[in-house]
Coordinates of C-alpha atoms in Angstrom, one line a residue:
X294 CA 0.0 0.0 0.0
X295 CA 1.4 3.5 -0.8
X296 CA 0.7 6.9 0.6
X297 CA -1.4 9.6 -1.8
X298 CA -3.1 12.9 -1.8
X299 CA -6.5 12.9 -1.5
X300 CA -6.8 13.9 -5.5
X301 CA -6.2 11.1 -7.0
X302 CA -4.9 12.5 -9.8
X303 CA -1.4 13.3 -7.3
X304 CA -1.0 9.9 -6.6
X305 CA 2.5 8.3 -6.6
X306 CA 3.0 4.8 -6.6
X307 CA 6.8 5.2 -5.4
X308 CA 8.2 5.7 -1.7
X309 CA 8.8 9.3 -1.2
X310 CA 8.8 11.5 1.5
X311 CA 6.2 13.9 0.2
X312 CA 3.9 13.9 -2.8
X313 CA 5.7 15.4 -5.4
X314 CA 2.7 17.1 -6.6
X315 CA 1.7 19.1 -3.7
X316 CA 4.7 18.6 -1.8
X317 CA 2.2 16.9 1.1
X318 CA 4.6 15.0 3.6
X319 CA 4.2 11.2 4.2
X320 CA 3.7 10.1 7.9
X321 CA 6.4 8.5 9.1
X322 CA 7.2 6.8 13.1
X323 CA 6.9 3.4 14.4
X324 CA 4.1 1.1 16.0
X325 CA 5.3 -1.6 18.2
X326 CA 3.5 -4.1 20.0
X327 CA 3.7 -7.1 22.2
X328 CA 1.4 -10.1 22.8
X329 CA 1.5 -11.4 26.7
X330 CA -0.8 -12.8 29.2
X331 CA -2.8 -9.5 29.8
X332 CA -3.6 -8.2 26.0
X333 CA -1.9 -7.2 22.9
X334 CA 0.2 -4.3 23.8
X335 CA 0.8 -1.4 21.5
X336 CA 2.7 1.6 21.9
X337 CA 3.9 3.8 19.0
X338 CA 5.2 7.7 18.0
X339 CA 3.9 9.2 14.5
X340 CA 5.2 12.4 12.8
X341 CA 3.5 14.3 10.0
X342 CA 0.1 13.0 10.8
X343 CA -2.9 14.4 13.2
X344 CA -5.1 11.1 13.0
X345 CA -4.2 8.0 14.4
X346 CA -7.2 5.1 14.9
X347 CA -6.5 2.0 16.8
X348 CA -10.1 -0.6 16.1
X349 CA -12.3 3.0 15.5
X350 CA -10.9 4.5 18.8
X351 CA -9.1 7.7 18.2
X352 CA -6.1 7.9 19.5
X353 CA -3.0 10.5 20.2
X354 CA -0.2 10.5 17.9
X355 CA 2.0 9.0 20.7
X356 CA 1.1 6.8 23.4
X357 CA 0.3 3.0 24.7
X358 CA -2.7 0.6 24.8
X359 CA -3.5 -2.7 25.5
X360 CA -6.1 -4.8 24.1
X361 CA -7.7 -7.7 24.4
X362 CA -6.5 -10.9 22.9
X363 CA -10.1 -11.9 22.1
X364 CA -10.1 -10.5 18.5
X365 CA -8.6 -11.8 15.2
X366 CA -8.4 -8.8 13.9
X367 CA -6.9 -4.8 14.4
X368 CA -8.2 -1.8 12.2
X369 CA -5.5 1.0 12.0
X370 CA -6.1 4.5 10.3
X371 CA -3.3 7.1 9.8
X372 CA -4.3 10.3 8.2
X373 CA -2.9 14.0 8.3
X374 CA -4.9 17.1 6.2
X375 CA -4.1 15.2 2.7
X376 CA -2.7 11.4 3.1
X377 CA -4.8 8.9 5.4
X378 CA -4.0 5.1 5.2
X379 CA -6.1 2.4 6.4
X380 CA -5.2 -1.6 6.9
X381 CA -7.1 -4.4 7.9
X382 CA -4.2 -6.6 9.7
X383 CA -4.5 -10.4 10.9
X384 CA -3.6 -11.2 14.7
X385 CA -1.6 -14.3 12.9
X386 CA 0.5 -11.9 10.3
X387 CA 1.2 -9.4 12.7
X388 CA 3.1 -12.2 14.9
X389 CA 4.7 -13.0 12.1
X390 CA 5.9 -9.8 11.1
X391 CA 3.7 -10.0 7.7
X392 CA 1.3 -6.6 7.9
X393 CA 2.4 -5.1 5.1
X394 CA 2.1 -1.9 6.0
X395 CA 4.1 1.6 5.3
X396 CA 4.6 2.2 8.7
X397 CA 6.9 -0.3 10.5
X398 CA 5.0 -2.7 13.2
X399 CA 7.2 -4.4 15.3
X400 CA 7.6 -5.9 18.7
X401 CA 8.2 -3.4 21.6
X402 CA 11.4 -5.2 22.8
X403 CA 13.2 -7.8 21.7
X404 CA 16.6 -8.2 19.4
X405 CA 16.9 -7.3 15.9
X406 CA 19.0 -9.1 13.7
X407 CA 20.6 -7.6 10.5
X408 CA 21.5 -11.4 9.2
X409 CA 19.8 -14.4 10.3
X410 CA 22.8 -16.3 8.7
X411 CA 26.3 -14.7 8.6
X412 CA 28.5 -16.5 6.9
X413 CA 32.4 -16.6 8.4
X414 CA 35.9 -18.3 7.1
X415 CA 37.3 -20.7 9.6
X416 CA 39.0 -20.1 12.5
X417 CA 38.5 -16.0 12.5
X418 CA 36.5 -14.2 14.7
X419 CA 32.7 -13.3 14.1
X420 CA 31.1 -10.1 14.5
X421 CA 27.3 -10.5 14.5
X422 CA 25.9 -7.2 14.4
X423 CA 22.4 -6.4 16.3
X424 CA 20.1 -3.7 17.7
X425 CA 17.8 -3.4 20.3
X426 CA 13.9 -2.4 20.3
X427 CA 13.0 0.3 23.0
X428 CA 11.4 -2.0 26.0
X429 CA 14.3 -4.3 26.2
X430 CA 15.5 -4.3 29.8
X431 CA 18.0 -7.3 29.7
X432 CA 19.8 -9.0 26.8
X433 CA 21.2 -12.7 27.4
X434 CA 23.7 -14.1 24.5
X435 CA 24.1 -17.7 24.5
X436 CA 27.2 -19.4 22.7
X437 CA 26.5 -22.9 23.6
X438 CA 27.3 -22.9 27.1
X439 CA 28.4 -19.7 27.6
X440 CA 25.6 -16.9 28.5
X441 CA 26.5 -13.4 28.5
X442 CA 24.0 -10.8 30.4
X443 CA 23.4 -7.4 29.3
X444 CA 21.5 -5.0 31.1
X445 CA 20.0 -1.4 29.0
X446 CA 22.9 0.4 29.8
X447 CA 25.3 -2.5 29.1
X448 CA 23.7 -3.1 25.4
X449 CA 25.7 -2.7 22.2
X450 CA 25.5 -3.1 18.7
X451 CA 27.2 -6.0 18.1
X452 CA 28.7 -9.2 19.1
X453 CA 32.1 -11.1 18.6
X454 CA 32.4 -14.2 18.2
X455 CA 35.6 -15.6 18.3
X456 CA 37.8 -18.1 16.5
X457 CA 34.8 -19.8 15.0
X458 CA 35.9 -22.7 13.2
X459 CA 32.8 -24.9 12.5
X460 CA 29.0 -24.1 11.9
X461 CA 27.4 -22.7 15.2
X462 CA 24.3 -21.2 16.3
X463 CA 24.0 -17.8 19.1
X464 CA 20.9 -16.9 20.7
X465 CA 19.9 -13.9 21.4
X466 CA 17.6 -13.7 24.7
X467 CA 15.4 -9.8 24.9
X468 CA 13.4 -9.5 28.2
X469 CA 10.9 -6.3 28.7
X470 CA 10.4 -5.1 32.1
X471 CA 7.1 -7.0 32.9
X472 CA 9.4 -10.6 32.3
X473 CA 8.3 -11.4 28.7
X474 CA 10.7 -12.7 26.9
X475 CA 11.8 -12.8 23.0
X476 CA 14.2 -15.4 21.5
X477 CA 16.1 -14.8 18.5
X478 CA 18.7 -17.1 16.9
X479 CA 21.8 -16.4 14.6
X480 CA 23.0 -19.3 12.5
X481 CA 27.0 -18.7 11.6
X482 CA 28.1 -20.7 8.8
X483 CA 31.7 -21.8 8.1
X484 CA 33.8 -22.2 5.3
X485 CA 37.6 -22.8 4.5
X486 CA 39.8 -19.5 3.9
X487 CA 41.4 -19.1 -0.3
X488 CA 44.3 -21.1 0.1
X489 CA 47.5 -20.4 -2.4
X490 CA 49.0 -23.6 -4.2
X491 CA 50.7 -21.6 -7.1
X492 CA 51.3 -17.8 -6.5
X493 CA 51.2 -15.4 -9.0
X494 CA 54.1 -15.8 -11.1
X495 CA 55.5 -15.1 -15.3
X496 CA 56.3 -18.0 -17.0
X497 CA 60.1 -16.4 -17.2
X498 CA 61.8 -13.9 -16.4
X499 CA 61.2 -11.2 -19.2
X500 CA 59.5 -10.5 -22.2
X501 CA 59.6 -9.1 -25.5
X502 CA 56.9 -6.8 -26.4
X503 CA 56.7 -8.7 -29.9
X504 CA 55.0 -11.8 -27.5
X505 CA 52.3 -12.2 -25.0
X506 CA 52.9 -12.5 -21.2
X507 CA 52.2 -15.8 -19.9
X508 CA 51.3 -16.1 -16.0
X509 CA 50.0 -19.0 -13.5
X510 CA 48.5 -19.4 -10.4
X511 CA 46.4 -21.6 -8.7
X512 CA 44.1 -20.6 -5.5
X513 CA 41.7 -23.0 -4.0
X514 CA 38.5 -22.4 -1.5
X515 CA 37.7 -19.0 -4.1
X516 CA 34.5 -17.6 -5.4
X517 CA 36.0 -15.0 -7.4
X518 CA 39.1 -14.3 -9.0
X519 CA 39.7 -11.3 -11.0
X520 CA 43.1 -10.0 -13.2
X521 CA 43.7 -6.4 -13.6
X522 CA 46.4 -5.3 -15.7
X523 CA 47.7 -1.9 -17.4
X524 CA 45.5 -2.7 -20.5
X525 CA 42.6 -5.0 -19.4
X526 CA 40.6 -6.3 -16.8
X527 CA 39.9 -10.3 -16.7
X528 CA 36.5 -11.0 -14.6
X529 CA 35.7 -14.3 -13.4
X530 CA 39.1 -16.0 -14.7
X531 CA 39.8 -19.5 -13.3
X532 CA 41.5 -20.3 -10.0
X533 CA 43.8 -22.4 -11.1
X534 CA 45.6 -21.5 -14.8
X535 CA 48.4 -22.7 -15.9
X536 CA 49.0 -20.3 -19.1
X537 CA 47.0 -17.1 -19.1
X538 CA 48.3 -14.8 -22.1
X539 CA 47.9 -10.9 -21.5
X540 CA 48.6 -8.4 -25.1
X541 CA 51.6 -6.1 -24.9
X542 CA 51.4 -3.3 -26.3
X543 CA 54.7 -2.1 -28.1
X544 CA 57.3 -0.3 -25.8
X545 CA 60.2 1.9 -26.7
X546 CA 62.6 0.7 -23.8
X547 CA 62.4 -1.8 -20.9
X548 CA 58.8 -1.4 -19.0
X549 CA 57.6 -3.3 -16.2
X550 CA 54.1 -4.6 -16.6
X551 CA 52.2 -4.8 -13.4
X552 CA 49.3 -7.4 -13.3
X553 CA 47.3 -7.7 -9.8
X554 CA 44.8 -10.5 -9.0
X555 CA 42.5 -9.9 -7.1
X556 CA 40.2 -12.9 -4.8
X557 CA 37.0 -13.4 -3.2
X558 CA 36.8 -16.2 -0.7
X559 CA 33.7 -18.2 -0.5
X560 CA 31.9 -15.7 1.8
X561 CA 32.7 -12.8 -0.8
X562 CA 35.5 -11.4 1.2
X563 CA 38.4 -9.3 -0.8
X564 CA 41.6 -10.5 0.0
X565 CA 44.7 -8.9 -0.2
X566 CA 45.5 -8.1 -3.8
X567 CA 48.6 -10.1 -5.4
X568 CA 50.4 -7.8 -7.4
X569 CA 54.2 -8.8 -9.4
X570 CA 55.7 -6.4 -11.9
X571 CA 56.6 -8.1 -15.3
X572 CA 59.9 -7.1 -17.0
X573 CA 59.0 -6.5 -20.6
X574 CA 61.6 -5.0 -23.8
X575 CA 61.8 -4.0 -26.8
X576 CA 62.1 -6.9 -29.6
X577 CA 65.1 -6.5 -32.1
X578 CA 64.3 -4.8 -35.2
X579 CA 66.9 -5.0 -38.1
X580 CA 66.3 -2.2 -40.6
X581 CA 69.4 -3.0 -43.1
X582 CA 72.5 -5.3 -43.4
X583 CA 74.5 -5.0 -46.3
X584 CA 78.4 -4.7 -48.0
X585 CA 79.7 -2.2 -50.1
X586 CA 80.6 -4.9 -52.5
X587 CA 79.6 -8.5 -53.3
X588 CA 82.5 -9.2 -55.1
X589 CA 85.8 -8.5 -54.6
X590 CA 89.9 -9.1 -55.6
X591 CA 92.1 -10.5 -53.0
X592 CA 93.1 -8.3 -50.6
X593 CA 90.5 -5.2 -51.5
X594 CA 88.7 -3.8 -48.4
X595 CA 85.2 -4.2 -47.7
X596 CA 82.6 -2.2 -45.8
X597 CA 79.5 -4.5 -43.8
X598 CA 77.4 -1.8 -42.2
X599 CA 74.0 -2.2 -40.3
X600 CA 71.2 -0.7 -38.9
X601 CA 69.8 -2.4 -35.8
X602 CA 67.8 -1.4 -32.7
X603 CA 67.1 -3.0 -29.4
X604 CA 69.8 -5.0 -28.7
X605 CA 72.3 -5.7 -25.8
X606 CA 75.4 -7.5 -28.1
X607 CA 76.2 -8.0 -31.8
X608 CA 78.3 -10.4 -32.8
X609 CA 79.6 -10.5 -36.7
X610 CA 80.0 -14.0 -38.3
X611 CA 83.1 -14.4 -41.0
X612 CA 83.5 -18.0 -41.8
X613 CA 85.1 -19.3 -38.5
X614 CA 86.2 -15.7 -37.7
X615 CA 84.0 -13.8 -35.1
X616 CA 84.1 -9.9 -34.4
X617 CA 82.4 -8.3 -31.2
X618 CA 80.8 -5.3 -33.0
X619 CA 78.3 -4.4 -30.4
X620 CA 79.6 -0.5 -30.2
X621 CA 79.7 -0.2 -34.0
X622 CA 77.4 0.7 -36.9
X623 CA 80.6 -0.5 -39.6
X624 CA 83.1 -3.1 -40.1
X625 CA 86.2 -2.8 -42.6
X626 CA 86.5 -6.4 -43.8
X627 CA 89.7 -7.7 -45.6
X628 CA 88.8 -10.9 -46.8
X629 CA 91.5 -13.8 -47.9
X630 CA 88.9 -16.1 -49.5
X631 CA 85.2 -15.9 -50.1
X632 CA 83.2 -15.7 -46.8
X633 CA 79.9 -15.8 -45.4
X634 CA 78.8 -13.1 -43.1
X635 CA 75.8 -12.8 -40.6
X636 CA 75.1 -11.1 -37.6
X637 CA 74.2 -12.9 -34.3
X638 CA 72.5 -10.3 -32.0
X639 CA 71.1 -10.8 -28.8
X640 CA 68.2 -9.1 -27.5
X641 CA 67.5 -6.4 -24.3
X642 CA 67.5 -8.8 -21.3
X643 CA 69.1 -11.3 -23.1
X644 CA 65.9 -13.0 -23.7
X645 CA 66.7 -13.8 -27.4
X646 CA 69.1 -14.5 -30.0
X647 CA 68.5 -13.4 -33.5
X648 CA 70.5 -14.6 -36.5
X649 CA 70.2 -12.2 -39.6
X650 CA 70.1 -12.7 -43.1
X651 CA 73.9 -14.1 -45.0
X652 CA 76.0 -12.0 -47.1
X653 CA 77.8 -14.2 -49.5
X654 CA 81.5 -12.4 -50.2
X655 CA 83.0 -13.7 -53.1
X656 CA 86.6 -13.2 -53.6
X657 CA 88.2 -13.5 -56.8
X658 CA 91.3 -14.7 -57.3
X659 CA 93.5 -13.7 -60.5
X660 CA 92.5 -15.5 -63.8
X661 CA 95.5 -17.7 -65.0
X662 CA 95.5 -18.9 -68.4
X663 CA 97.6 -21.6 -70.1
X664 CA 97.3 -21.6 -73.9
X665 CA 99.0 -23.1 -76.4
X666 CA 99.4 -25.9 -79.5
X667 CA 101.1 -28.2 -81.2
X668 CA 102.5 -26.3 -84.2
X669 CA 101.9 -22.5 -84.9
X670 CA 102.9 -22.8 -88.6
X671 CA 100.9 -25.2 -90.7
X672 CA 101.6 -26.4 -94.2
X673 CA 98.3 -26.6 -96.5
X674 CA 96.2 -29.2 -94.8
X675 CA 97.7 -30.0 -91.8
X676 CA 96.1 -30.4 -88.4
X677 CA 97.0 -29.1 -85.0
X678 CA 95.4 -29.4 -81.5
X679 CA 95.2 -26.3 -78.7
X680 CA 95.2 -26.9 -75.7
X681 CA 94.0 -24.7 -72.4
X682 CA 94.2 -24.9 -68.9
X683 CA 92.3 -21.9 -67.2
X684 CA 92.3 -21.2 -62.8
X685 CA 89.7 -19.1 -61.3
X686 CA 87.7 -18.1 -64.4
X687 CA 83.7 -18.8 -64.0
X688 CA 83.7 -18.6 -68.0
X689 CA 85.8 -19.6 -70.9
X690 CA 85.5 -19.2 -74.7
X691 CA 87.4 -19.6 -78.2
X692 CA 87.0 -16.8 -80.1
X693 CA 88.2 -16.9 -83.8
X694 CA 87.7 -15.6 -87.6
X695 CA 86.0 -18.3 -88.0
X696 CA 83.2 -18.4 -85.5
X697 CA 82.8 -18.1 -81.0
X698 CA 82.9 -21.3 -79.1
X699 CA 81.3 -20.3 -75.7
X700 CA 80.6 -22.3 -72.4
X701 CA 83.5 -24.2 -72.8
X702 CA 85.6 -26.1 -69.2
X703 CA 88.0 -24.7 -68.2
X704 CA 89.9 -27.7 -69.1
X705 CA 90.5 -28.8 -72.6
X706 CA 91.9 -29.3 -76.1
X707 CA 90.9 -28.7 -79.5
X708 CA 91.7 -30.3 -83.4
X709 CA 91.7 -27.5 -85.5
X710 CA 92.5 -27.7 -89.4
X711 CA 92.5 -23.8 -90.9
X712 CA 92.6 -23.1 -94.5
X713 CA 94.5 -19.9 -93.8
X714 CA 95.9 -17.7 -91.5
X715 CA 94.1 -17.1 -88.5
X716 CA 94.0 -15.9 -84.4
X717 CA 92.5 -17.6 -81.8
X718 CA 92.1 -15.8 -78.5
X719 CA 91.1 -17.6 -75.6
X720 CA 89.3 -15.3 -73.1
X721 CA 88.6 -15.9 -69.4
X722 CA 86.0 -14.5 -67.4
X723 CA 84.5 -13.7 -63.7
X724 CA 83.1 -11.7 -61.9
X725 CA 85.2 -8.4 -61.3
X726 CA 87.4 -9.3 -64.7
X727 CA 88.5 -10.9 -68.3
X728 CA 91.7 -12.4 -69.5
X729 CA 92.5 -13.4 -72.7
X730 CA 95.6 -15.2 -74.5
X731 CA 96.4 -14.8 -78.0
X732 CA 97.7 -17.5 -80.7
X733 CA 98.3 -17.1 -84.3
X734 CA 98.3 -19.9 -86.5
X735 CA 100.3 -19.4 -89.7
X736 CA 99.6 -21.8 -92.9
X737 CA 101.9 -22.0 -95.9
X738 CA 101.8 -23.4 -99.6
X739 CA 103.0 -27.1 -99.6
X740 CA 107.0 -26.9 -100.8
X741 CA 108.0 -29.3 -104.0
X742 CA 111.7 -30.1 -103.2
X743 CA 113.0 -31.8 -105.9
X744 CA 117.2 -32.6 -105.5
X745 CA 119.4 -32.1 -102.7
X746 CA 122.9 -31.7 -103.5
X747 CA 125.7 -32.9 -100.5
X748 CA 128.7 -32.2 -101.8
X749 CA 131.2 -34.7 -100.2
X750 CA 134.5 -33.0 -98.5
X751 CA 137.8 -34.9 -99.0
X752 CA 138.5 -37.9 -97.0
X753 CA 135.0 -37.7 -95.9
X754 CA 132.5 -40.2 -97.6
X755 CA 128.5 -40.6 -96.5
X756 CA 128.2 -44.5 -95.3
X757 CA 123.9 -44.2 -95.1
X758 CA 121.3 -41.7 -94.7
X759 CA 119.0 -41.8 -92.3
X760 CA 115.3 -39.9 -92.1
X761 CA 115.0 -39.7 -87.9
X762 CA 111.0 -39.0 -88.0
X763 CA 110.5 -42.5 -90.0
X764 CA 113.6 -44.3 -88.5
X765 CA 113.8 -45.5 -91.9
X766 CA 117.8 -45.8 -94.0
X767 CA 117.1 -43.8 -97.4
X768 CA 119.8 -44.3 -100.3
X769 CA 123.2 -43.8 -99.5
X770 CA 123.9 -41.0 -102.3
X771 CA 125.0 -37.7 -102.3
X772 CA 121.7 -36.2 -104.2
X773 CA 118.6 -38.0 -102.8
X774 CA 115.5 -36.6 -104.5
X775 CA 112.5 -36.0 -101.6
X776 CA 109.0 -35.5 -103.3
X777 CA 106.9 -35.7 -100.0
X778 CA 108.0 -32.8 -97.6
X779 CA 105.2 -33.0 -95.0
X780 CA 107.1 -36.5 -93.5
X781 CA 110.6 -34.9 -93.8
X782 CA 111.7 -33.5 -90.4
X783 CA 115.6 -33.7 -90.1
X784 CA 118.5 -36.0 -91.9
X785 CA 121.1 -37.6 -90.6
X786 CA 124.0 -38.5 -91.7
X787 CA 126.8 -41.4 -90.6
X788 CA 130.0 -40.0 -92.1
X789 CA 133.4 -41.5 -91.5
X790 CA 136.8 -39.6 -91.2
X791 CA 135.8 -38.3 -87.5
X792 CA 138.0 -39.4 -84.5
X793 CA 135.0 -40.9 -83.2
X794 CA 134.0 -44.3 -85.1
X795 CA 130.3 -42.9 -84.8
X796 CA 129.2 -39.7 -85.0
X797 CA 125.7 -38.3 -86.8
X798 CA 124.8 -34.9 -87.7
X799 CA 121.6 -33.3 -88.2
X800 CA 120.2 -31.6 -90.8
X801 CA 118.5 -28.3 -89.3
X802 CA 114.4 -28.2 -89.4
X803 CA 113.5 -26.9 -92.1
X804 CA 112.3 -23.0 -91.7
X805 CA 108.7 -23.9 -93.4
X806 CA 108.7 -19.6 -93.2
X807 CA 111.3 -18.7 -95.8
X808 CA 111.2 -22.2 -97.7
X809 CA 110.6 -21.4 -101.4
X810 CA 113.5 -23.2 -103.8
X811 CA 113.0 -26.6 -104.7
X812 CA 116.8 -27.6 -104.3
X813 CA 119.3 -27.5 -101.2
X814 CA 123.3 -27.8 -100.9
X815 CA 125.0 -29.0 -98.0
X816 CA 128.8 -27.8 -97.3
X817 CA 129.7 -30.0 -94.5
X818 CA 133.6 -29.3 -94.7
X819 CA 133.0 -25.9 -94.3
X820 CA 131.2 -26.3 -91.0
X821 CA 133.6 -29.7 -89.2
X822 CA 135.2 -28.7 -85.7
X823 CA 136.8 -31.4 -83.7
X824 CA 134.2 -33.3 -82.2
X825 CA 131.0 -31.3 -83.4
X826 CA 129.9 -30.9 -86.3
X827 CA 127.4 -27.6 -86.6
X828 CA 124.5 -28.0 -88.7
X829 CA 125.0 -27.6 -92.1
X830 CA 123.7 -24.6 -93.4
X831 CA 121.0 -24.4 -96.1
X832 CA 121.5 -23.1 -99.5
X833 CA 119.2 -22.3 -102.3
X834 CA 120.0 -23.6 -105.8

């Protein structure tokens, strides 16, 4: 039932003080009451009315009356000039404290109780808090069998109970002046305090601002955890995690990330928050990492320069060679042989290692080129082979008049058979230069030598003649008639009149260059010393 203004057109539903039409002010005070052997007892004070009616009897706006018990039923009217209320209450409800009514009916004396059931953790001490009504004259507490008295000056508003550590009742014991008395009960409920298996705790030491941090805990006996951290705020997490991953937000230096978890026990009491600070750093960031050059010649200087952030120690890789270039941005590099850089650099905290990306440093070493043939000058027809032998060359070709043989090893020969005249140049390649080697082939007419002449000096006769290429005797004669030049190399000759019983002399190779006469004379006596005979000298017809 709610208080209105007469009109009903002012009428509020909610509980206010005055109508908020007409600003008319609600009643307000207290009727208490008590049921005992001589009547039901009432006694009451009432502001902001001028009406009060106990059963249709008029009554002043404070005061005390008794009834009899011989009814079921109590009629009460409240009114002031705008606002009346009237109930119809039930001996049975008013007992039980069910009127219904805006203005509080309750016993006269007695103990009220804020909680019926207060829950506590184990083994801490209780406060149960009560009040009073007005005709309570004595106040007995009972914790099984201990009884505390209170007299009305003694009373307070509350009550320890200590070190409770299993489910107990207290009674409360009110008694009015005339000896009535009003039990009340408080049931305290127990229940086992948050106990910490796993504190709070990173799964290592730092972090990189790259990754997420990872904590675990575990609490037991909880009804409520909850993780707050610079970022977010995790509700109803679980009480026992073994990997919970919190975002990072990108930092410019080392930052310490404080998360705090905060726990309910199973009453709904806050404990004290558990806070740790989390070392996180910056992660590496490589913005460059390169040489001046790729490739180099032996013994040239190089320059390996970087641009890296956020680290604690760099370390440059050269083959087996390792530089501490932590204080650097640069790196002169003279390089014996080709090498493979990279740069090993460790994070902030040490928490990580990165390897960079390879640079490959080729060092070239100088081409050598080794190429020749068989014969330089060619009669008409003849064949001859080149040969090459290349070192430190990545390509190799023949280049001639005649046409470019390319992609050849660096290894190799060739049969060749030119017609006339003609250079080939061998030219070897790599990467920082080119070498080439030069031959000339010459080719000449074939020769048609008819007669030689060997004049015989005295005492001095030719025994054979002997062709050294074929290891074959030709005639013994002083004019021996050669038709077939290509297969005539040298002559020898086994002449007698020498102190030695044996000696042979050789006919000079023929210079195919300046051959053109078809006849040649030999003047051995002009050319005999004592034991060596020069070769003889050719003459043309």
């Amino acid at each position: 039932m709610s208080w209105q203004c007469n009109s009903d057109e002012h009428w509020n539903p909610t509980e206010v003080s005055v109508c908020e039409i007409c600003d008319t002010p609600r009643p307000t005070g207290v009727l208490y009451f008590f049921k005992s052997r001589k009547g039901l007892f009432f006694s009451w004070n009432f502001k902001n009315c001028n009406l009060f009616k106990l059963n249709n009897e008029e009554l002043s706006i404070e005061g005390e009356k008794t009834i009899p018990l011989d009814i079921d039923f109590i009629n009460l009217e409240i009114s002031n000039n705008n606002t009346q209320l009237v109930k119809k209450i039930d001996l049975i409800d008013l007992e039980k404290g069910e009127t219904d009514f805006e203005i509080p009916i309750l016993p006269s004396f007695g103990v009220i109780l804020e909680n019926k059931t207060i829950k506590s953790i184990k083994g801490t001490d209780v406060k149960v808090p009560f009040k009073t009504r007005p005709k309570t004259k004595k106040l007995t507490i009972v914790d099984e069998s201990e009884k505390i008295v209170f007299n009305e000056d003694e009373f307070t508003k509350h009550f320890i109970v200590k070190n409770v550590l299993y489910d107990k009742k207290i009674s409360f014991i009110a008694e009015d002046e005339y000896g009535n008395i009003l039990e009340s009960e408080v049931t305290i409920l127990t229940f086992n305090n948050v106990l910490e298996e796993l504190p709070l705790q990173p799964l290592k030491e730092h972090f990189l601002d790259t990754e997420k941090i990872s904590l675990k805990w575990n609490y037991v006996h909880c009804s409520e955890v909850t993780l707050v951290t610079p970022h977010k705020t995790y509700t109803s997490v679980e009480y026992k995690v073994d990997d919970f991953k919190i975002p990072i937000k990108t930092v410019s230096e080392k930052t310490n990330t404080k998360c705090t978890l905060y726990i309910s026990d199973l009453i709904g009491g806050k404990k004290e928050p558990i806070s740790i600070n989390v070392p996180v750093y910056p992660a590496i960031k490589i913005d460059s990492f390169r040489a001046s050059k790729n490739t180099i010649s032996p013994k040239e200087i190089v320059r390996i320069n970087w641009n890296i952030e956020n680290y604690s120690k760099i370390l440059l890789h050269a083959n087996e060679a390792v530089f501490d270039v932590t204080l650097k941005k640069e790196f002169l590099l003279r390089p014996d042989e080709s090498s493979i850089l990279y740069l090993e650099i460790i994070s902030l905290g040490e928490i990580e290692t990165i390897i960079s990306e390879s640079i490959h440093i080729e060092v070239c070493q100088p081409i050598e080129i080794d190429f020749t043939c068989d014969d330089k000058i060619l009669i008409e027809g003849q064949n001859t082979t080149i040969k090459w032998s290349v070192k430190n060359a990545t390509s190799v070709k023949l280049i001639s008049d005649e046409k470019i043989l390319e992609k050849l090893p660096n290894k190799g020969k060739l049969t060749i058979s030119p017609k006339e005249d003609n250079y080939y140049s061998l030219e070897a390649s790599n990467s920082i230069d080119t070498w080439s080697s030069t031959l000339k082939i010459k080719i000449i007419p074939t020769p048609k030598l008819e007669l030689i002449t060997l004049p015989i000096a005295p005492k001095l006769s030719f025994v054979e003649v002997f062709d050294m290429n074929l290891k074959e005797k030709l005639p013994s004669k002083e004019t021996v008639e050669i038709s077939n030049l290509k297969i005539l190399q040298r002559i020898a000759y086994k002449l007698k009149g020498i102190k030695k019983s044996v000696s042979y002399f050789f006919l000079s190779e023929i210079d195919r260059k300046n051959i053109s006469h078809t006849k040649l004379k030999l003047h051995p006596d002009k050319y005999f010393f004592k034991k060596v005979l020069k070769p003889f000298k050719m003459l043309s017809k």
